[in-house]
Short mmCIF file of N, CA, C and O in Angstrom, two decimals:
data_model
loop_
_atom_site.label_atom_id
_atom_site.label_comp_id
_atom_site.label_asym_id
_atom_site.label_seq_id
_atom_site.Cartn_x
_atom_site.Cartn_y
_atom_site.Cartn_z
N MET A 1 -15.20 -14.80 -3.71
CA MET A 1 -15.35 -16.18 -3.87
C MET A 1 -14.24 -16.91 -2.99
O MET A 1 -13.14 -16.60 -3.11
N ALA A 2 -14.66 -17.77 -2.20
CA ALA A 2 -13.77 -18.51 -1.21
C ALA A 2 -12.95 -19.55 -2.06
O ALA A 2 -13.30 -20.15 -3.05
N ASN A 3 -11.63 -19.70 -1.66
CA ASN A 3 -10.78 -20.72 -2.18
C ASN A 3 -10.14 -21.51 -1.08
O ASN A 3 -10.37 -21.25 0.11
N GLU A 4 -9.30 -22.46 -1.41
CA GLU A 4 -8.68 -23.37 -0.44
C GLU A 4 -7.70 -22.64 0.52
O GLU A 4 -7.39 -23.23 1.58
N ARG A 5 -7.28 -21.38 0.19
CA ARG A 5 -6.35 -20.64 1.02
C ARG A 5 -7.10 -19.83 2.10
O ARG A 5 -6.52 -19.24 3.01
N ASP A 6 -8.37 -19.76 1.94
CA ASP A 6 -9.16 -18.87 2.82
C ASP A 6 -9.46 -19.48 4.19
O ASP A 6 -9.54 -20.67 4.29
N PHE A 7 -9.57 -18.63 5.17
CA PHE A 7 -10.04 -19.07 6.51
C PHE A 7 -10.95 -17.98 7.10
O PHE A 7 -10.99 -16.83 6.56
N THR A 8 -11.64 -18.28 8.05
CA THR A 8 -12.62 -17.29 8.64
C THR A 8 -11.90 -16.34 9.69
O THR A 8 -11.17 -16.84 10.57
N LEU A 9 -12.16 -15.01 9.55
CA LEU A 9 -11.68 -14.11 10.41
C LEU A 9 -12.81 -13.39 11.03
O LEU A 9 -13.77 -12.97 10.33
N ARG A 10 -12.89 -13.34 12.35
CA ARG A 10 -13.91 -12.75 13.12
C ARG A 10 -13.27 -11.75 14.10
O ARG A 10 -12.43 -12.15 14.89
N ILE A 11 -13.69 -10.49 14.10
CA ILE A 11 -13.13 -9.40 14.96
C ILE A 11 -14.42 -8.90 15.69
O ILE A 11 -15.32 -8.31 15.09
N ILE A 12 -14.33 -9.03 17.01
CA ILE A 12 -15.48 -8.64 17.85
C ILE A 12 -14.99 -7.61 18.93
O ILE A 12 -13.94 -7.72 19.52
N THR A 13 -15.82 -6.56 19.12
CA THR A 13 -15.56 -5.55 20.15
C THR A 13 -16.66 -5.69 21.08
O THR A 13 -17.68 -6.32 20.88
N PRO A 14 -16.63 -4.94 22.23
CA PRO A 14 -17.64 -5.06 23.23
C PRO A 14 -19.06 -4.55 22.61
O PRO A 14 -20.07 -4.91 23.15
N ASP A 15 -19.08 -3.66 21.57
CA ASP A 15 -20.25 -3.14 21.08
C ASP A 15 -20.65 -3.59 19.69
O ASP A 15 -21.70 -3.14 19.19
N ARG A 16 -19.82 -4.34 19.00
CA ARG A 16 -20.20 -4.75 17.61
C ARG A 16 -19.31 -5.85 17.05
O ARG A 16 -18.23 -6.04 17.60
N THR A 17 -19.74 -6.48 16.07
CA THR A 17 -18.94 -7.35 15.27
C THR A 17 -18.31 -6.44 14.15
O THR A 17 -18.96 -5.93 13.32
N PHE A 18 -17.01 -6.30 14.33
CA PHE A 18 -16.32 -5.30 13.50
C PHE A 18 -16.05 -5.86 12.03
O PHE A 18 -16.24 -5.21 11.09
N TYR A 19 -15.76 -7.16 12.02
CA TYR A 19 -15.43 -7.87 10.76
C TYR A 19 -15.82 -9.33 10.86
O TYR A 19 -15.44 -9.87 11.89
N GLU A 20 -16.37 -9.90 9.90
CA GLU A 20 -16.54 -11.30 9.82
C GLU A 20 -16.50 -11.74 8.31
O GLU A 20 -17.41 -11.25 7.54
N GLY A 21 -15.71 -12.62 7.98
CA GLY A 21 -15.59 -13.05 6.61
C GLY A 21 -14.35 -13.98 6.34
O GLY A 21 -13.59 -14.20 7.19
N GLU A 22 -14.31 -14.35 5.03
CA GLU A 22 -13.22 -15.22 4.63
C GLU A 22 -12.10 -14.38 4.16
O GLU A 22 -12.32 -13.37 3.35
N VAL A 23 -10.92 -14.74 4.57
CA VAL A 23 -9.70 -13.92 4.31
C VAL A 23 -8.55 -14.85 3.91
O VAL A 23 -8.62 -16.03 4.23
N GLN A 24 -7.59 -14.30 3.23
CA GLN A 24 -6.34 -15.11 2.88
C GLN A 24 -5.19 -14.96 3.90
O GLN A 24 -4.49 -15.83 4.14
N MET A 25 -5.19 -13.78 4.53
CA MET A 25 -4.20 -13.49 5.52
C MET A 25 -4.58 -12.36 6.46
O MET A 25 -5.39 -11.48 5.99
N VAL A 26 -4.11 -12.39 7.65
CA VAL A 26 -4.38 -11.29 8.58
C VAL A 26 -3.05 -11.01 9.29
O VAL A 26 -2.34 -11.97 9.70
N GLU A 27 -2.69 -9.74 9.44
CA GLU A 27 -1.42 -9.36 10.09
C GLU A 27 -1.73 -8.24 11.21
O GLU A 27 -2.53 -7.40 10.95
N PHE A 28 -1.03 -8.47 12.29
CA PHE A 28 -1.28 -7.50 13.43
C PHE A 28 -0.17 -7.63 14.42
O PHE A 28 0.65 -8.56 14.33
N ASN A 29 -0.10 -6.68 15.32
CA ASN A 29 0.92 -6.73 16.39
C ASN A 29 0.39 -7.46 17.52
O ASN A 29 -0.69 -7.33 18.07
N THR A 30 1.45 -8.17 18.22
CA THR A 30 1.17 -8.85 19.40
C THR A 30 2.24 -8.31 20.45
O THR A 30 3.08 -7.58 20.11
N THR A 31 2.08 -8.71 21.71
CA THR A 31 3.06 -8.26 22.69
C THR A 31 4.45 -8.87 22.45
O THR A 31 5.47 -8.42 22.91
N GLU A 32 4.41 -9.88 21.57
CA GLU A 32 5.71 -10.63 21.18
C GLU A 32 6.30 -10.13 19.91
O GLU A 32 7.37 -10.54 19.45
N GLY A 33 5.59 -9.27 19.14
CA GLY A 33 6.04 -8.78 17.84
C GLY A 33 4.91 -8.92 16.84
O GLY A 33 3.85 -9.32 17.11
N GLU A 34 5.27 -8.59 15.55
CA GLU A 34 4.28 -8.74 14.50
C GLU A 34 3.98 -10.19 14.11
O GLU A 34 4.94 -11.07 14.26
N ILE A 35 2.73 -10.47 13.73
CA ILE A 35 2.40 -11.85 13.33
C ILE A 35 1.54 -11.73 12.06
O ILE A 35 0.84 -10.80 11.90
N GLY A 36 1.83 -12.71 11.11
CA GLY A 36 1.02 -12.85 9.96
C GLY A 36 0.45 -14.29 10.06
O GLY A 36 1.12 -15.26 10.32
N VAL A 37 -0.84 -14.34 9.74
CA VAL A 37 -1.54 -15.65 9.91
C VAL A 37 -2.07 -15.97 8.58
O VAL A 37 -2.85 -15.29 7.99
N LEU A 38 -1.83 -17.26 8.15
CA LEU A 38 -2.42 -17.85 6.97
C LEU A 38 -3.20 -19.15 7.41
O LEU A 38 -3.14 -19.46 8.60
N LYS A 39 -4.01 -19.62 6.51
CA LYS A 39 -4.75 -20.82 6.81
C LYS A 39 -3.81 -21.93 7.36
O LYS A 39 -2.68 -22.11 6.89
N ASP A 40 -4.23 -22.70 8.36
CA ASP A 40 -3.52 -23.78 8.90
C ASP A 40 -2.37 -23.39 9.76
O ASP A 40 -1.39 -24.13 9.98
N HIS A 41 -2.46 -22.15 10.24
CA HIS A 41 -1.39 -21.65 11.21
C HIS A 41 -1.58 -22.52 12.53
O HIS A 41 -2.62 -23.03 12.81
N ILE A 42 -0.42 -22.72 13.19
CA ILE A 42 -0.38 -23.48 14.44
C ILE A 42 -1.34 -22.84 15.37
O ILE A 42 -1.42 -21.59 15.49
N PRO A 43 -2.09 -23.56 16.17
CA PRO A 43 -3.04 -22.97 17.21
C PRO A 43 -2.28 -22.17 18.26
O PRO A 43 -1.21 -22.67 18.70
N MET A 44 -2.79 -21.04 18.54
CA MET A 44 -2.23 -20.27 19.56
C MET A 44 -3.11 -19.14 20.05
O MET A 44 -4.04 -18.81 19.36
N THR A 45 -2.86 -18.63 21.26
CA THR A 45 -3.65 -17.44 21.75
C THR A 45 -2.53 -16.37 22.03
O THR A 45 -1.49 -16.69 22.64
N VAL A 46 -2.83 -15.19 21.63
CA VAL A 46 -1.83 -14.08 21.78
C VAL A 46 -2.51 -12.89 22.28
O VAL A 46 -3.71 -12.68 22.13
N LEU A 47 -1.74 -12.02 22.90
CA LEU A 47 -2.19 -10.67 23.41
C LEU A 47 -1.91 -9.67 22.24
O LEU A 47 -0.78 -9.67 21.70
N VAL A 48 -2.93 -8.87 21.91
CA VAL A 48 -2.74 -7.90 20.83
C VAL A 48 -2.13 -6.66 21.47
O VAL A 48 -2.44 -6.27 22.60
N SER A 49 -1.25 -5.94 20.73
CA SER A 49 -0.74 -4.73 21.10
C SER A 49 -1.04 -3.61 20.00
O SER A 49 -1.33 -4.03 18.87
N PRO A 50 -1.01 -2.35 20.28
CA PRO A 50 -1.43 -1.37 19.29
C PRO A 50 -0.62 -1.47 18.06
O PRO A 50 0.58 -1.62 18.05
N GLY A 51 -1.33 -1.39 16.95
CA GLY A 51 -0.70 -1.38 15.61
C GLY A 51 -1.76 -1.49 14.52
O GLY A 51 -2.97 -1.63 14.73
N VAL A 52 -1.19 -1.51 13.31
CA VAL A 52 -2.05 -1.64 12.10
C VAL A 52 -2.47 -3.10 11.90
O VAL A 52 -1.57 -3.96 11.90
N LEU A 53 -3.67 -3.38 11.70
CA LEU A 53 -4.21 -4.67 11.36
C LEU A 53 -4.41 -4.63 9.90
O LEU A 53 -4.99 -3.64 9.31
N THR A 54 -3.83 -5.64 9.16
CA THR A 54 -4.06 -5.73 7.68
C THR A 54 -4.75 -7.01 7.35
O THR A 54 -4.33 -8.08 7.82
N ILE A 55 -5.90 -6.91 6.58
CA ILE A 55 -6.67 -8.02 6.18
C ILE A 55 -6.41 -8.14 4.70
O ILE A 55 -6.66 -7.23 3.93
N THR A 56 -5.91 -9.33 4.24
CA THR A 56 -5.70 -9.57 2.83
C THR A 56 -6.75 -10.53 2.34
O THR A 56 -6.99 -11.56 2.75
N LEU A 57 -7.55 -9.97 1.39
CA LEU A 57 -8.51 -10.68 0.68
C LEU A 57 -7.98 -11.09 -0.63
O LEU A 57 -6.93 -10.59 -1.15
N GLU A 58 -8.70 -11.83 -1.48
CA GLU A 58 -8.30 -12.22 -2.83
C GLU A 58 -7.92 -11.03 -3.68
O GLU A 58 -6.93 -11.07 -4.33
N GLU A 59 -8.80 -10.09 -3.62
CA GLU A 59 -8.61 -9.04 -4.58
C GLU A 59 -8.36 -7.56 -3.87
O GLU A 59 -8.26 -6.59 -4.63
N GLU A 60 -8.28 -7.50 -2.63
CA GLU A 60 -8.04 -6.23 -1.98
C GLU A 60 -7.39 -6.48 -0.58
O GLU A 60 -7.39 -7.56 -0.01
N THR A 61 -6.92 -5.35 -0.09
CA THR A 61 -6.36 -5.32 1.28
C THR A 61 -7.03 -4.23 2.08
O THR A 61 -7.30 -3.13 1.58
N LYS A 62 -7.39 -4.57 3.35
CA LYS A 62 -8.00 -3.66 4.14
C LYS A 62 -7.18 -3.41 5.38
O LYS A 62 -6.54 -4.29 5.85
N THR A 63 -7.18 -2.12 5.85
CA THR A 63 -6.42 -1.92 7.17
C THR A 63 -7.27 -1.26 8.18
O THR A 63 -8.35 -0.64 7.88
N ALA A 64 -6.92 -1.47 9.42
CA ALA A 64 -7.63 -0.84 10.52
C ALA A 64 -6.65 -0.61 11.66
O ALA A 64 -5.56 -1.21 11.70
N ALA A 65 -6.98 0.28 12.60
CA ALA A 65 -6.20 0.57 13.79
C ALA A 65 -6.69 -0.32 14.90
O ALA A 65 -7.79 -0.17 15.41
N LEU A 66 -5.90 -1.30 15.26
CA LEU A 66 -6.18 -2.25 16.35
C LEU A 66 -5.34 -1.91 17.56
O LEU A 66 -4.15 -1.77 17.46
N HIS A 67 -6.02 -1.69 18.65
CA HIS A 67 -5.38 -1.12 19.89
C HIS A 67 -5.12 -2.02 21.00
O HIS A 67 -4.11 -1.92 21.68
N ALA A 68 -5.95 -3.01 21.23
CA ALA A 68 -5.69 -3.90 22.31
C ALA A 68 -6.73 -5.12 22.22
O ALA A 68 -7.71 -4.96 21.67
N GLY A 69 -6.34 -6.18 22.81
CA GLY A 69 -7.25 -7.32 22.89
C GLY A 69 -6.57 -8.71 22.94
O GLY A 69 -5.31 -8.76 23.37
N PHE A 70 -7.24 -9.65 22.52
CA PHE A 70 -6.69 -11.04 22.46
C PHE A 70 -7.03 -11.69 21.12
O PHE A 70 -8.09 -11.29 20.53
N ALA A 71 -6.27 -12.63 20.74
CA ALA A 71 -6.48 -13.26 19.37
C ALA A 71 -6.38 -14.83 19.68
O ALA A 71 -5.42 -15.24 20.26
N GLU A 72 -7.34 -15.58 19.19
CA GLU A 72 -7.32 -17.03 19.18
C GLU A 72 -7.08 -17.46 17.79
O GLU A 72 -7.91 -17.13 16.85
N ILE A 73 -6.05 -18.18 17.59
CA ILE A 73 -5.61 -18.61 16.16
C ILE A 73 -5.84 -20.07 16.13
O ILE A 73 -5.20 -20.87 16.86
N LEU A 74 -6.67 -20.59 15.24
CA LEU A 74 -6.93 -22.01 14.99
C LEU A 74 -6.65 -22.26 13.53
O LEU A 74 -6.60 -21.35 12.73
N GLY A 75 -6.61 -23.47 13.03
CA GLY A 75 -6.23 -23.74 11.71
C GLY A 75 -7.09 -23.22 10.66
O GLY A 75 -6.69 -22.70 9.69
N ASP A 76 -8.45 -23.13 10.90
CA ASP A 76 -9.40 -22.69 9.92
C ASP A 76 -10.07 -21.38 10.25
O ASP A 76 -10.98 -20.89 9.57
N ARG A 77 -9.65 -20.79 11.46
CA ARG A 77 -10.34 -19.54 11.84
C ARG A 77 -9.37 -18.80 12.84
O ARG A 77 -8.61 -19.29 13.57
N VAL A 78 -9.56 -17.42 12.83
CA VAL A 78 -8.97 -16.53 13.81
C VAL A 78 -10.06 -15.70 14.35
O VAL A 78 -10.85 -15.12 13.64
N THR A 79 -10.12 -15.59 15.68
CA THR A 79 -11.04 -14.70 16.34
C THR A 79 -10.18 -13.69 17.18
O THR A 79 -9.34 -14.04 17.91
N ILE A 80 -10.53 -12.38 16.99
CA ILE A 80 -9.80 -11.34 17.67
C ILE A 80 -10.86 -10.69 18.51
O ILE A 80 -11.90 -10.22 18.02
N LEU A 81 -10.71 -10.64 19.80
CA LEU A 81 -11.56 -9.93 20.76
C LEU A 81 -10.77 -8.65 20.98
O LEU A 81 -9.81 -8.60 21.75
N ALA A 82 -11.28 -7.55 20.40
CA ALA A 82 -10.64 -6.26 20.46
C ALA A 82 -11.28 -5.26 21.49
O ALA A 82 -12.49 -5.18 21.49
N GLU A 83 -10.49 -4.61 22.17
CA GLU A 83 -11.06 -3.59 23.09
C GLU A 83 -11.47 -2.35 22.21
O GLU A 83 -12.55 -1.76 22.28
N ILE A 84 -10.56 -1.97 21.28
CA ILE A 84 -10.84 -0.90 20.35
C ILE A 84 -10.16 -1.19 18.96
O ILE A 84 -9.08 -1.71 18.91
N ILE A 85 -10.99 -1.07 17.96
CA ILE A 85 -10.49 -1.22 16.56
C ILE A 85 -11.32 -0.17 15.66
O ILE A 85 -12.49 -0.06 15.92
N GLU A 86 -10.60 0.42 14.78
CA GLU A 86 -11.28 1.45 13.91
C GLU A 86 -10.91 1.31 12.50
O GLU A 86 -9.66 1.09 12.13
N TRP A 87 -11.91 1.50 11.54
CA TRP A 87 -11.60 1.63 10.13
C TRP A 87 -10.98 3.02 9.92
O TRP A 87 -11.29 3.90 10.71
N PRO A 88 -10.22 3.25 8.85
CA PRO A 88 -9.70 4.51 8.61
C PRO A 88 -10.68 5.66 8.50
O PRO A 88 -10.48 6.83 9.17
N HIS A 89 -11.87 5.44 7.99
CA HIS A 89 -12.94 6.50 7.94
C HIS A 89 -13.53 6.84 9.24
O HIS A 89 -14.22 7.82 9.40
N GLU A 90 -13.30 6.04 10.30
CA GLU A 90 -13.80 6.27 11.57
C GLU A 90 -12.84 7.06 12.49
O GLU A 90 -13.17 7.50 13.58
N ILE A 91 -11.71 7.37 11.95
CA ILE A 91 -10.61 8.06 12.70
C ILE A 91 -10.64 9.55 12.37
O ILE A 91 -10.62 9.89 11.22
N ASP A 92 -10.60 10.34 13.42
CA ASP A 92 -10.45 11.82 13.28
C ASP A 92 -8.87 12.11 13.23
O ASP A 92 -8.29 12.07 14.37
N GLU A 93 -8.29 12.35 12.10
CA GLU A 93 -6.91 12.46 11.99
C GLU A 93 -6.34 13.68 12.79
O GLU A 93 -5.29 13.61 13.46
N SER A 94 -7.08 14.75 12.81
CA SER A 94 -6.66 15.95 13.56
C SER A 94 -6.58 15.55 15.12
O SER A 94 -5.63 15.97 15.75
N ARG A 95 -7.57 14.90 15.55
CA ARG A 95 -7.58 14.54 16.97
C ARG A 95 -6.50 13.62 17.29
O ARG A 95 -5.81 13.63 18.31
N ALA A 96 -6.16 12.69 16.36
CA ALA A 96 -5.00 11.77 16.52
C ALA A 96 -3.73 12.54 16.58
O ALA A 96 -2.83 12.19 17.44
N GLU A 97 -3.52 13.52 15.76
CA GLU A 97 -2.36 14.31 15.75
C GLU A 97 -2.12 15.04 17.09
O GLU A 97 -1.10 15.09 17.62
N LYS A 98 -3.26 15.60 17.56
CA LYS A 98 -3.29 16.30 18.90
C LYS A 98 -2.88 15.32 20.05
O LYS A 98 -2.12 15.64 20.86
N ALA A 99 -3.46 14.12 19.99
CA ALA A 99 -3.23 13.11 20.98
C ALA A 99 -1.76 12.69 20.97
O ALA A 99 -1.09 12.58 21.98
N LYS A 100 -1.15 12.51 19.76
CA LYS A 100 0.29 12.28 19.58
C LYS A 100 1.17 13.35 20.21
O LYS A 100 2.06 13.03 20.98
N ALA A 101 0.81 14.65 19.89
CA ALA A 101 1.66 15.73 20.40
C ALA A 101 1.53 15.68 21.99
O ALA A 101 2.62 15.95 22.67
N ARG A 102 0.39 15.52 22.55
CA ARG A 102 0.20 15.52 24.02
C ARG A 102 0.99 14.39 24.61
O ARG A 102 1.68 14.58 25.65
N ALA A 103 0.99 13.18 24.00
CA ALA A 103 1.67 12.05 24.56
C ALA A 103 3.24 12.31 24.52
O ALA A 103 3.93 12.05 25.46
N GLU A 104 3.67 12.83 23.31
CA GLU A 104 5.13 13.08 23.27
C GLU A 104 5.56 14.20 24.29
O GLU A 104 6.63 14.00 24.84
N GLU A 105 4.69 15.17 24.43
CA GLU A 105 5.09 16.16 25.43
C GLU A 105 5.10 15.60 26.83
O GLU A 105 6.04 15.90 27.53
N ARG A 106 4.23 14.75 27.27
CA ARG A 106 4.19 14.15 28.54
C ARG A 106 5.52 13.32 28.69
O ARG A 106 6.14 13.36 29.79
N LEU A 107 5.72 12.57 27.71
CA LEU A 107 7.02 11.73 27.79
C LEU A 107 8.27 12.48 27.91
O LEU A 107 9.25 12.18 28.57
N GLN A 108 8.33 13.65 27.11
CA GLN A 108 9.46 14.50 27.17
C GLN A 108 9.65 15.23 28.54
O GLN A 108 10.76 15.29 29.09
N LEU A 109 8.53 15.73 29.05
CA LEU A 109 8.59 16.46 30.35
C LEU A 109 8.93 15.50 31.51
O LEU A 109 9.54 15.89 32.50
N ARG A 110 8.39 14.23 31.49
CA ARG A 110 8.62 13.27 32.58
C ARG A 110 8.29 13.77 33.90
O ARG A 110 9.08 13.67 34.80
N ALA A 111 7.04 14.28 34.06
CA ALA A 111 6.58 14.72 35.39
C ALA A 111 6.70 13.58 36.40
O ALA A 111 6.65 12.39 36.02
N GLU A 112 6.82 13.97 37.64
CA GLU A 112 7.09 12.88 38.71
C GLU A 112 5.82 11.92 38.78
O GLU A 112 6.03 10.76 38.97
N ASP A 113 4.69 12.46 38.57
CA ASP A 113 3.49 11.54 38.67
C ASP A 113 3.07 10.88 37.32
O ASP A 113 1.98 10.38 37.25
N LEU A 114 3.97 10.97 36.31
CA LEU A 114 3.66 10.50 35.03
C LEU A 114 3.61 8.95 34.99
O LEU A 114 4.46 8.30 35.53
N ASP A 115 2.56 8.42 34.47
CA ASP A 115 2.48 6.97 34.20
C ASP A 115 2.99 6.72 32.87
O ASP A 115 2.35 6.93 31.83
N VAL A 116 4.36 6.41 32.85
CA VAL A 116 5.06 6.32 31.58
C VAL A 116 4.41 5.28 30.67
O VAL A 116 4.19 5.47 29.46
N LYS A 117 4.12 4.12 31.26
CA LYS A 117 3.46 3.06 30.38
C LYS A 117 2.17 3.53 29.65
O LYS A 117 2.06 3.31 28.46
N ARG A 118 1.35 4.24 30.47
CA ARG A 118 0.15 4.69 29.85
C ARG A 118 0.39 5.73 28.77
O ARG A 118 -0.28 5.76 27.77
N ALA A 119 1.39 6.59 29.05
CA ALA A 119 1.68 7.67 27.99
C ALA A 119 2.31 6.95 26.74
O ALA A 119 1.95 7.45 25.64
N GLU A 120 3.10 5.95 26.97
CA GLU A 120 3.66 5.25 25.76
C GLU A 120 2.57 4.57 24.98
O GLU A 120 2.57 4.62 23.73
N ILE A 121 1.62 3.97 25.69
CA ILE A 121 0.47 3.30 24.90
C ILE A 121 -0.41 4.47 24.19
O ILE A 121 -0.78 4.17 23.08
N SER A 122 -0.61 5.55 24.83
CA SER A 122 -1.30 6.57 24.16
C SER A 122 -0.61 7.07 22.88
O SER A 122 -1.24 7.26 21.88
N LEU A 123 0.72 7.10 23.03
CA LEU A 123 1.46 7.49 21.84
C LEU A 123 1.41 6.47 20.65
O LEU A 123 1.13 6.88 19.58
N ARG A 124 1.49 5.28 21.01
CA ARG A 124 1.39 4.11 20.09
C ARG A 124 0.05 4.16 19.42
O ARG A 124 -0.14 3.93 18.25
N ARG A 125 -1.06 4.39 20.16
CA ARG A 125 -2.39 4.36 19.68
C ARG A 125 -2.55 5.58 18.69
O ARG A 125 -3.08 5.37 17.61
N ALA A 126 -2.07 6.69 19.07
CA ALA A 126 -2.15 7.91 18.15
C ALA A 126 -1.38 7.66 16.86
O ALA A 126 -1.93 7.99 15.77
N ILE A 127 -0.24 7.15 17.03
CA ILE A 127 0.62 6.84 15.82
C ILE A 127 -0.04 5.86 14.83
O ILE A 127 -0.08 6.02 13.65
N THR A 128 -0.67 4.80 15.47
CA THR A 128 -1.40 3.87 14.70
C THR A 128 -2.49 4.50 14.01
O THR A 128 -2.78 4.19 12.74
N ARG A 129 -3.31 5.41 14.65
CA ARG A 129 -4.38 5.89 13.98
C ARG A 129 -3.94 6.82 12.85
O ARG A 129 -4.54 6.74 11.79
N ILE A 130 -2.84 7.45 12.96
CA ILE A 130 -2.32 8.37 11.97
C ILE A 130 -1.87 7.48 10.81
O ILE A 130 -2.17 7.82 9.56
N GLN A 131 -1.15 6.38 11.05
CA GLN A 131 -0.69 5.50 10.03
C GLN A 131 -1.85 4.99 9.15
O GLN A 131 -1.77 4.88 7.99
N VAL A 132 -2.94 4.53 9.89
CA VAL A 132 -4.02 3.99 9.13
C VAL A 132 -4.80 4.94 8.24
O VAL A 132 -5.31 4.58 7.20
N THR A 133 -4.81 6.23 8.57
CA THR A 133 -5.44 7.28 7.81
C THR A 133 -4.63 7.69 6.50
O THR A 133 -5.23 8.33 5.63
N LYS A 134 -3.34 7.38 6.56
CA LYS A 134 -2.53 7.78 5.40
C LYS A 134 -2.73 6.87 4.20
O LYS A 134 -2.92 5.67 4.26
#
């Protein structure tokens, strides 16, 4: 049941509408840090960085692994265009653990041809997936 604190959240990926509905708050990571959005937030556009997305509804909280994208924040709605976002049940925790170990190993060995930024992003994505499944 919608109330005066609710606003519309829409999360879209290249292949599906991941979420669409009325929410009380949404929290996620941006390139500038964590952000929490309530109704009537100041308008802004932000770049999403890997982290846990938390959706607060009147009677429950949902989490997802949000990896990259853009968010448009307006007073009565938030739209997130996500490259990749996953509900906990969509994540293979064993695979995420293996990806984390590979990324940590790459970063520790620091091979000459290592793309450090890419390895760090892989590590953050794996950690996010693991956090969401816990």
